[in-house]
Amino acid sequence: MPGNRAKDAQRKRNREAADWILRNNDPRQPAEEKSRFQAWINADPQNCQTYNTAEQLLGDAQSAIQSDTALSNIRIKPRSPVKPVVTALFFLAIAGAAFLSLDGPIRMQADVVAGVDEMPVVTLQDGSTVQLNSSSAIAVDFTAERRVVRLLRGQAYFEVAHAPERPFSVDAGPARVTALGTAFDVRYSDTDLQVSVTENTVMIEREMGNSGSLQIHEGEQALVDRRSGSSVVQRVDSNVALSWRRGQIAVENAPLFKVVEEIGRHFSGRIVIASDIVANRRISGTINVTDTEAALSFLRAALGVKTTRVGPLILIRS
């Protein structure tokens, strides 16, 4: 389908532009790489336009650095000819990190990005609806034969329009979740893939660890470990599985790091747990994750942990 090919080409161009913007800000960039960059720019006028967009994102990252007093006041005095290079690399690393923190690469791939404390509901071109959890992102790839949504990060709930001649799938990393019914929830994290079905059935096809497919029925939830590929299927109350849509999570004997991950979706800074021992402590209850201070207060009361906040950083310790 021509439109889909054009979208794929633009996404490829976006990835290349994000890569070039970081390379070109490296003071050690070799001359031959600069020549390759110029050849890439000259190959297609859209390459230049996309690169300018990426450059603007990096400019936003540098503005973020300048607005941060702790970073903008850093002074590194050069004591040798090597020092200016070290200084440049230092600020390049900060700018690169800020570029990533501003979602540069994700925003250049995604069709919809949910910011911190945003949970938008989107209607797709086929009439299906998607609600994204905070700090989540999707890319939509529809053709005449298939409907594919890539969950680039986070969590989303799908209510699928009936069109059996065009299967509806959600790609989350190496796994594909295909709707054999109408409504399901997908959560994709660094450690696992979680799929909850609220209506009918879905099929999970995996390329991670154990191969093969897995069918999940209404009222069931599958948890697939991304490292081993092992999976567990269990009954789940849909009100519990979808509590995030109300700004809550309901957990039973869950590790603290999982709870903190959900709280962190609604927090513009970063929450760090001091040790693995603390991170793996277990907790149960219903937590309002949209109110960071209330959620931390719950953790302090339930586990006896301490929290320290320094600017955008929160440390949880025993």
JSON list of N, CA and C in Angstrom, two decimals, residues 116-152:
[
{"chain": "A", "resi": 116, "resn": "VAL", "atom": "N", "xyz": [3.56, 12.79, 30.65]},
{"chain": "A", "resi": 116, "resn": "VAL", "atom": "CA", "xyz": [3.39, 12.50, 32.08]},
{"chain": "A", "resi": 116, "resn": "VAL", "atom": "C", "xyz": [2.00, 12.96, 32.51]},
{"chain": "A", "resi": 117, "resn": "ASP", "atom": "N", "xyz": [1.29, 12.05, 33.16]},
{"chain": "A", "resi": 117, "resn": "ASP", "atom": "CA", "xyz": [-0.06, 12.34, 33.68]},
{"chain": "A", "resi": 117, "resn": "ASP", "atom": "C", "xyz": [-1.08, 12.61, 32.59]},
{"chain": "A", "resi": 118, "resn": "GLU", "atom": "N", "xyz": [-0.83, 12.12, 31.38]},
{"chain": "A", "resi": 118, "resn": "GLU", "atom": "CA", "xyz": [-1.82, 12.17, 30.30]},
{"chain": "A", "resi": 118, "resn": "GLU", "atom": "C", "xyz": [-2.27, 10.74, 29.99]},
{"chain": "A", "resi": 119, "resn": "MET", "atom": "N", "xyz": [-3.56, 10.54, 29.77]},
{"chain": "A", "resi": 119, "resn": "MET", "atom": "CA", "xyz": [-4.09, 9.23, 29.40]},
{"chain": "A", "resi": 119, "resn": "MET", "atom": "C", "xyz": [-5.10, 9.41, 28.27]},
{"chain": "A", "resi": 120, "resn": "PRO", "atom": "N", "xyz": [-4.61, 9.78, 27.08]},
{"chain": "A", "resi": 120, "resn": "PRO", "atom": "CA", "xyz": [-5.52, 10.13, 25.99]},
{"chain": "A", "resi": 120, "resn": "PRO", "atom": "C", "xyz": [-6.23, 8.91, 25.40]},
{"chain": "A", "resi": 121, "resn": "VAL", "atom": "N", "xyz": [-7.45, 9.16, 24.90]},
{"chain": "A", "resi": 121, "resn": "VAL", "atom": "CA", "xyz": [-8.20, 8.15, 24.15]},
{"chain": "A", "resi": 121, "resn": "VAL", "atom": "C", "xyz": [-8.18, 8.56, 22.68]},
{"chain": "A", "resi": 122, "resn": "VAL", "atom": "N", "xyz": [-7.74, 7.64, 21.82]},
{"chain": "A", "resi": 122, "resn": "VAL", "atom": "CA", "xyz": [-7.56, 7.94, 20.40]},
{"chain": "A", "resi": 122, "resn": "VAL", "atom": "C", "xyz": [-8.45, 7.02, 19.58]},
{"chain": "A", "resi": 123, "resn": "THR", "atom": "N", "xyz": [-9.14, 7.58, 18.60]},
{"chain": "A", "resi": 123, "resn": "THR", "atom": "CA", "xyz": [-9.92, 6.77, 17.67]},
{"chain": "A", "resi": 123, "resn": "THR", "atom": "C", "xyz": [-9.11, 6.58, 16.39]},
{"chain": "A", "resi": 124, "resn": "LEU", "atom": "N", "xyz": [-8.88, 5.32, 16.02]},
{"chain": "A", "resi": 124, "resn": "LEU", "atom": "CA", "xyz": [-8.10, 5.00, 14.84]},
{"chain": "A", "resi": 124, "resn": "LEU", "atom": "C", "xyz": [-8.97, 5.08, 13.58]},
{"chain": "A", "resi": 125, "resn": "GLN", "atom": "N", "xyz": [-8.33, 5.01, 12.43]},
{"chain": "A", "resi": 125, "resn": "GLN", "atom": "CA", "xyz": [-9.05, 5.21, 11.17]},
{"chain": "A", "resi": 125, "resn": "GLN", "atom": "C", "xyz": [-10.08, 4.14, 10.88]},
{"chain": "A", "resi": 126, "resn": "ASP", "atom": "N", "xyz": [-9.96, 2.97, 11.53]},
{"chain": "A", "resi": 126, "resn": "ASP", "atom": "CA", "xyz": [-10.94, 1.89, 11.31]},
{"chain": "A", "resi": 126, "resn": "ASP", "atom": "C", "xyz": [-12.09, 1.95, 12.31]},
{"chain": "A", "resi": 127, "resn": "GLY", "atom": "N", "xyz": [-12.05, 2.92, 13.23]},
{"chain": "A", "resi": 127, "resn": "GLY", "atom": "CA", "xyz": [-13.08, 3.03, 14.25]},
{"chain": "A", "resi": 127, "resn": "GLY", "atom": "C", "xyz": [-12.70, 2.40, 15.58]},
{"chain": "A", "resi": 128, "resn": "SER", "atom": "N", "xyz": [-11.58, 1.66, 15.63]},
{"chain": "A", "resi": 128, "resn": "SER", "atom": "CA", "xyz": [-11.09, 1.12, 16.90]},
{"chain": "A", "resi": 128, "resn": "SER", "atom": "C", "xyz": [-10.65, 2.28, 17.80]},
{"chain": "A", "resi": 129, "resn": "THR", "atom": "N", "xyz": [-10.70, 2.06, 19.12]},
{"chain": "A", "resi": 129, "resn": "THR", "atom": "CA", "xyz": [-10.22, 3.08, 20.05]},
{"chain": "A", "resi": 129, "resn": "THR", "atom": "C", "xyz": [-9.08, 2.54, 20.90]},
{"chain": "A", "resi": 130, "resn": "VAL", "atom": "N", "xyz": [-8.18, 3.44, 21.26]},
{"chain": "A", "resi": 130, "resn": "VAL", "atom": "CA", "xyz": [-7.03, 3.10, 22.09]},
{"chain": "A", "resi": 130, "resn": "VAL", "atom": "C", "xyz": [-6.93, 4.13, 23.20]},
{"chain": "A", "resi": 131, "resn": "GLN", "atom": "N", "xyz": [-6.79, 3.68, 24.44]},
{"chain": "A", "resi": 131, "resn": "GLN", "atom": "CA", "xyz": [-6.45, 4.59, 25.53]},
{"chain": "A", "resi": 131, "resn": "GLN", "atom": "C", "xyz": [-5.04, 4.28, 25.97]},
{"chain": "A", "resi": 132, "resn": "LEU", "atom": "N", "xyz": [-4.19, 5.30, 25.97]},
{"chain": "A", "resi": 132, "resn": "LEU", "atom": "CA", "xyz": [-2.80, 5.14, 26.39]},
{"chain": "A", "resi": 132, "resn": "LEU", "atom": "C", "xyz": [-2.65, 5.50, 27.86]},
{"chain": "A", "resi": 133, "resn": "ASN", "atom": "N", "xyz": [-1.85, 4.73, 28.56]},
{"chain": "A", "resi": 133, "resn": "ASN", "atom": "CA", "xyz": [-1.46, 5.10, 29.91]},
{"chain": "A", "resi": 133, "resn": "ASN", "atom": "C", "xyz": [-0.44, 6.23, 29.83]},
{"chain": "A", "resi": 134, "resn": "SER", "atom": "N", "xyz": [-0.18, 6.90, 30.94]},
{"chain": "A", "resi": 134, "resn": "SER", "atom": "CA", "xyz": [0.82, 7.96, 30.97]},
{"chain": "A", "resi": 134, "resn": "SER", "atom": "C", "xyz": [2.18, 7.42, 30.52]},
{"chain": "A", "resi": 135, "resn": "SER", "atom": "N", "xyz": [2.95, 8.30, 29.88]},
{"chain": "A", "resi": 135, "resn": "SER", "atom": "CA", "xyz": [4.31, 7.97, 29.43]},
{"chain": "A", "resi": 135, "resn": "SER", "atom": "C", "xyz": [4.33, 6.77, 28.49]},
{"chain": "A", "resi": 136, "resn": "SER", "atom": "N", "xyz": [3.31, 6.65, 27.65]},
{"chain": "A", "resi": 136, "resn": "SER", "atom": "CA", "xyz": [3.23, 5.55, 26.69]},
{"chain": "A", "resi": 136, "resn": "SER", "atom": "C", "xyz": [3.25, 6.12, 25.27]},
{"chain": "A", "resi": 137, "resn": "ALA", "atom": "N", "xyz": [3.53, 5.25, 24.29]},
{"chain": "A", "resi": 137, "resn": "ALA", "atom": "CA", "xyz": [3.59, 5.71, 22.90]},
{"chain": "A", "resi": 137, "resn": "ALA", "atom": "C", "xyz": [3.24, 4.57, 21.96]},
{"chain": "A", "resi": 138, "resn": "ILE", "atom": "N", "xyz": [2.55, 4.92, 20.86]},
{"chain": "A", "resi": 138, "resn": "ILE", "atom": "CA", "xyz": [2.21, 3.93, 19.84]},
{"chain": "A", "resi": 138, "resn": "ILE", "atom": "C", "xyz": [2.50, 4.48, 18.45]},
{"chain": "A", "resi": 139, "resn": "ALA", "atom": "N", "xyz": [2.73, 3.54, 17.51]},
{"chain": "A", "resi": 139, "resn": "ALA", "atom": "CA", "xyz": [2.81, 3.86, 16.09]},
{"chain": "A", "resi": 139, "resn": "ALA", "atom": "C", "xyz": [1.78, 3.00, 15.38]},
{"chain": "A", "resi": 140, "resn": "VAL", "atom": "N", "xyz": [1.07, 3.57, 14.41]},
{"chain": "A", "resi": 140, "resn": "VAL", "atom": "CA", "xyz": [-0.03, 2.87, 13.74]},
{"chain": "A", "resi": 140, "resn": "VAL", "atom": "C", "xyz": [0.38, 2.53, 12.31]},
{"chain": "A", "resi": 141, "resn": "ASP", "atom": "N", "xyz": [0.29, 1.25, 11.94]},
{"chain": "A", "resi": 141, "resn": "ASP", "atom": "CA", "xyz": [0.62, 0.78, 10.59]},
{"chain": "A", "resi": 141, "resn": "ASP", "atom": "C", "xyz": [-0.55, -0.04, 10.06]},
{"chain": "A", "resi": 142, "resn": "PHE", "atom": "N", "xyz": [-1.44, 0.62, 9.34]},
{"chain": "A", "resi": 142, "resn": "PHE", "atom": "CA", "xyz": [-2.61, -0.05, 8.76]},
{"chain": "A", "resi": 142, "resn": "PHE", "atom": "C", "xyz": [-2.40, -0.25, 7.26]},
{"chain": "A", "resi": 143, "resn": "THR", "atom": "N", "xyz": [-2.73, -1.43, 6.76]},
{"chain": "A", "resi": 143, "resn": "THR", "atom": "CA", "xyz": [-2.72, -1.70, 5.33]},
{"chain": "A", "resi": 143, "resn": "THR", "atom": "C", "xyz": [-4.10, -2.23, 4.94]},
{"chain": "A", "resi": 144, "resn": "ALA", "atom": "N", "xyz": [-4.25, -2.57, 3.67]},
{"chain": "A", "resi": 144, "resn": "ALA", "atom": "CA", "xyz": [-5.52, -3.14, 3.21]},
{"chain": "A", "resi": 144, "resn": "ALA", "atom": "C", "xyz": [-5.73, -4.53, 3.79]},
{"chain": "A", "resi": 145, "resn": "GLU", "atom": "N", "xyz": [-4.62, -5.20, 4.17]},
{"chain": "A", "resi": 145, "resn": "GLU", "atom": "CA", "xyz": [-4.71, -6.57, 4.65]},
{"chain": "A", "resi": 145, "resn": "GLU", "atom": "C", "xyz": [-4.68, -6.70, 6.18]},
{"chain": "A", "resi": 146, "resn": "ARG", "atom": "N", "xyz": [-3.95, -5.79, 6.85]},
{"chain": "A", "resi": 146, "resn": "ARG", "atom": "CA", "xyz": [-3.77, -5.94, 8.30]},
{"chain": "A", "resi": 146, "resn": "ARG", "atom": "C", "xyz": [-3.87, -4.58, 8.98]},
{"chain": "A", "resi": 147, "resn": "ARG", "atom": "N", "xyz": [-4.18, -4.64, 10.29]},
{"chain": "A", "resi": 147, "resn": "ARG", "atom": "CA", "xyz": [-4.14, -3.46, 11.14]},
{"chain": "A", "resi": 147, "resn": "ARG", "atom": "C", "xyz": [-3.15, -3.75, 12.25]},
{"chain": "A", "resi": 148, "resn": "VAL", "atom": "N", "xyz": [-2.04, -3.01, 12.26]},
{"chain": "A", "resi": 148, "resn": "VAL", "atom": "CA", "xyz": [-0.98, -3.25, 13.25]},
{"chain": "A", "resi": 148, "resn": "VAL", "atom": "C", "xyz": [-0.70, -1.96, 14.01]},
{"chain": "A", "resi": 149, "resn": "VAL", "atom": "N", "xyz": [-0.70, -2.06, 15.34]},
{"chain": "A", "resi": 149, "resn": "VAL", "atom": "CA", "xyz": [-0.29, -0.96, 16.21]},
{"chain": "A", "resi": 149, "resn": "VAL", "atom": "C", "xyz": [0.96, -1.41, 16.95]},
{"chain": "A", "resi": 150, "resn": "ARG", "atom": "N", "xyz": [2.01, -0.60, 16.89]},
{"chain": "A", "resi": 150, "resn": "ARG", "atom": "CA", "xyz": [3.24, -0.92, 17.64]},
{"chain": "A", "resi": 150, "resn": "ARG", "atom": "C", "xyz": [3.21, -0.16, 18.97]},
{"chain": "A", "resi": 151, "resn": "LEU", "atom": "N", "xyz": [3.27, -0.92, 20.05]},
{"chain": "A", "resi": 151, "resn": "LEU", "atom": "CA", "xyz": [3.35, -0.30, 21.38]},
{"chain": "A", "resi": 151, "resn": "LEU", "atom": "C", "xyz": [4.83, -0.06, 21.65]},
{"chain": "A", "resi": 152, "resn": "LEU", "atom": "N", "xyz": [5.27, 1.16, 21.45]},
{"chain": "A", "resi": 152, "resn": "LEU", "atom": "CA", "xyz": [6.69, 1.49, 21.58]},
{"chain": "A", "resi": 152, "resn": "LEU", "atom": "C", "xyz": [7.13, 1.53, 23.03]}
]
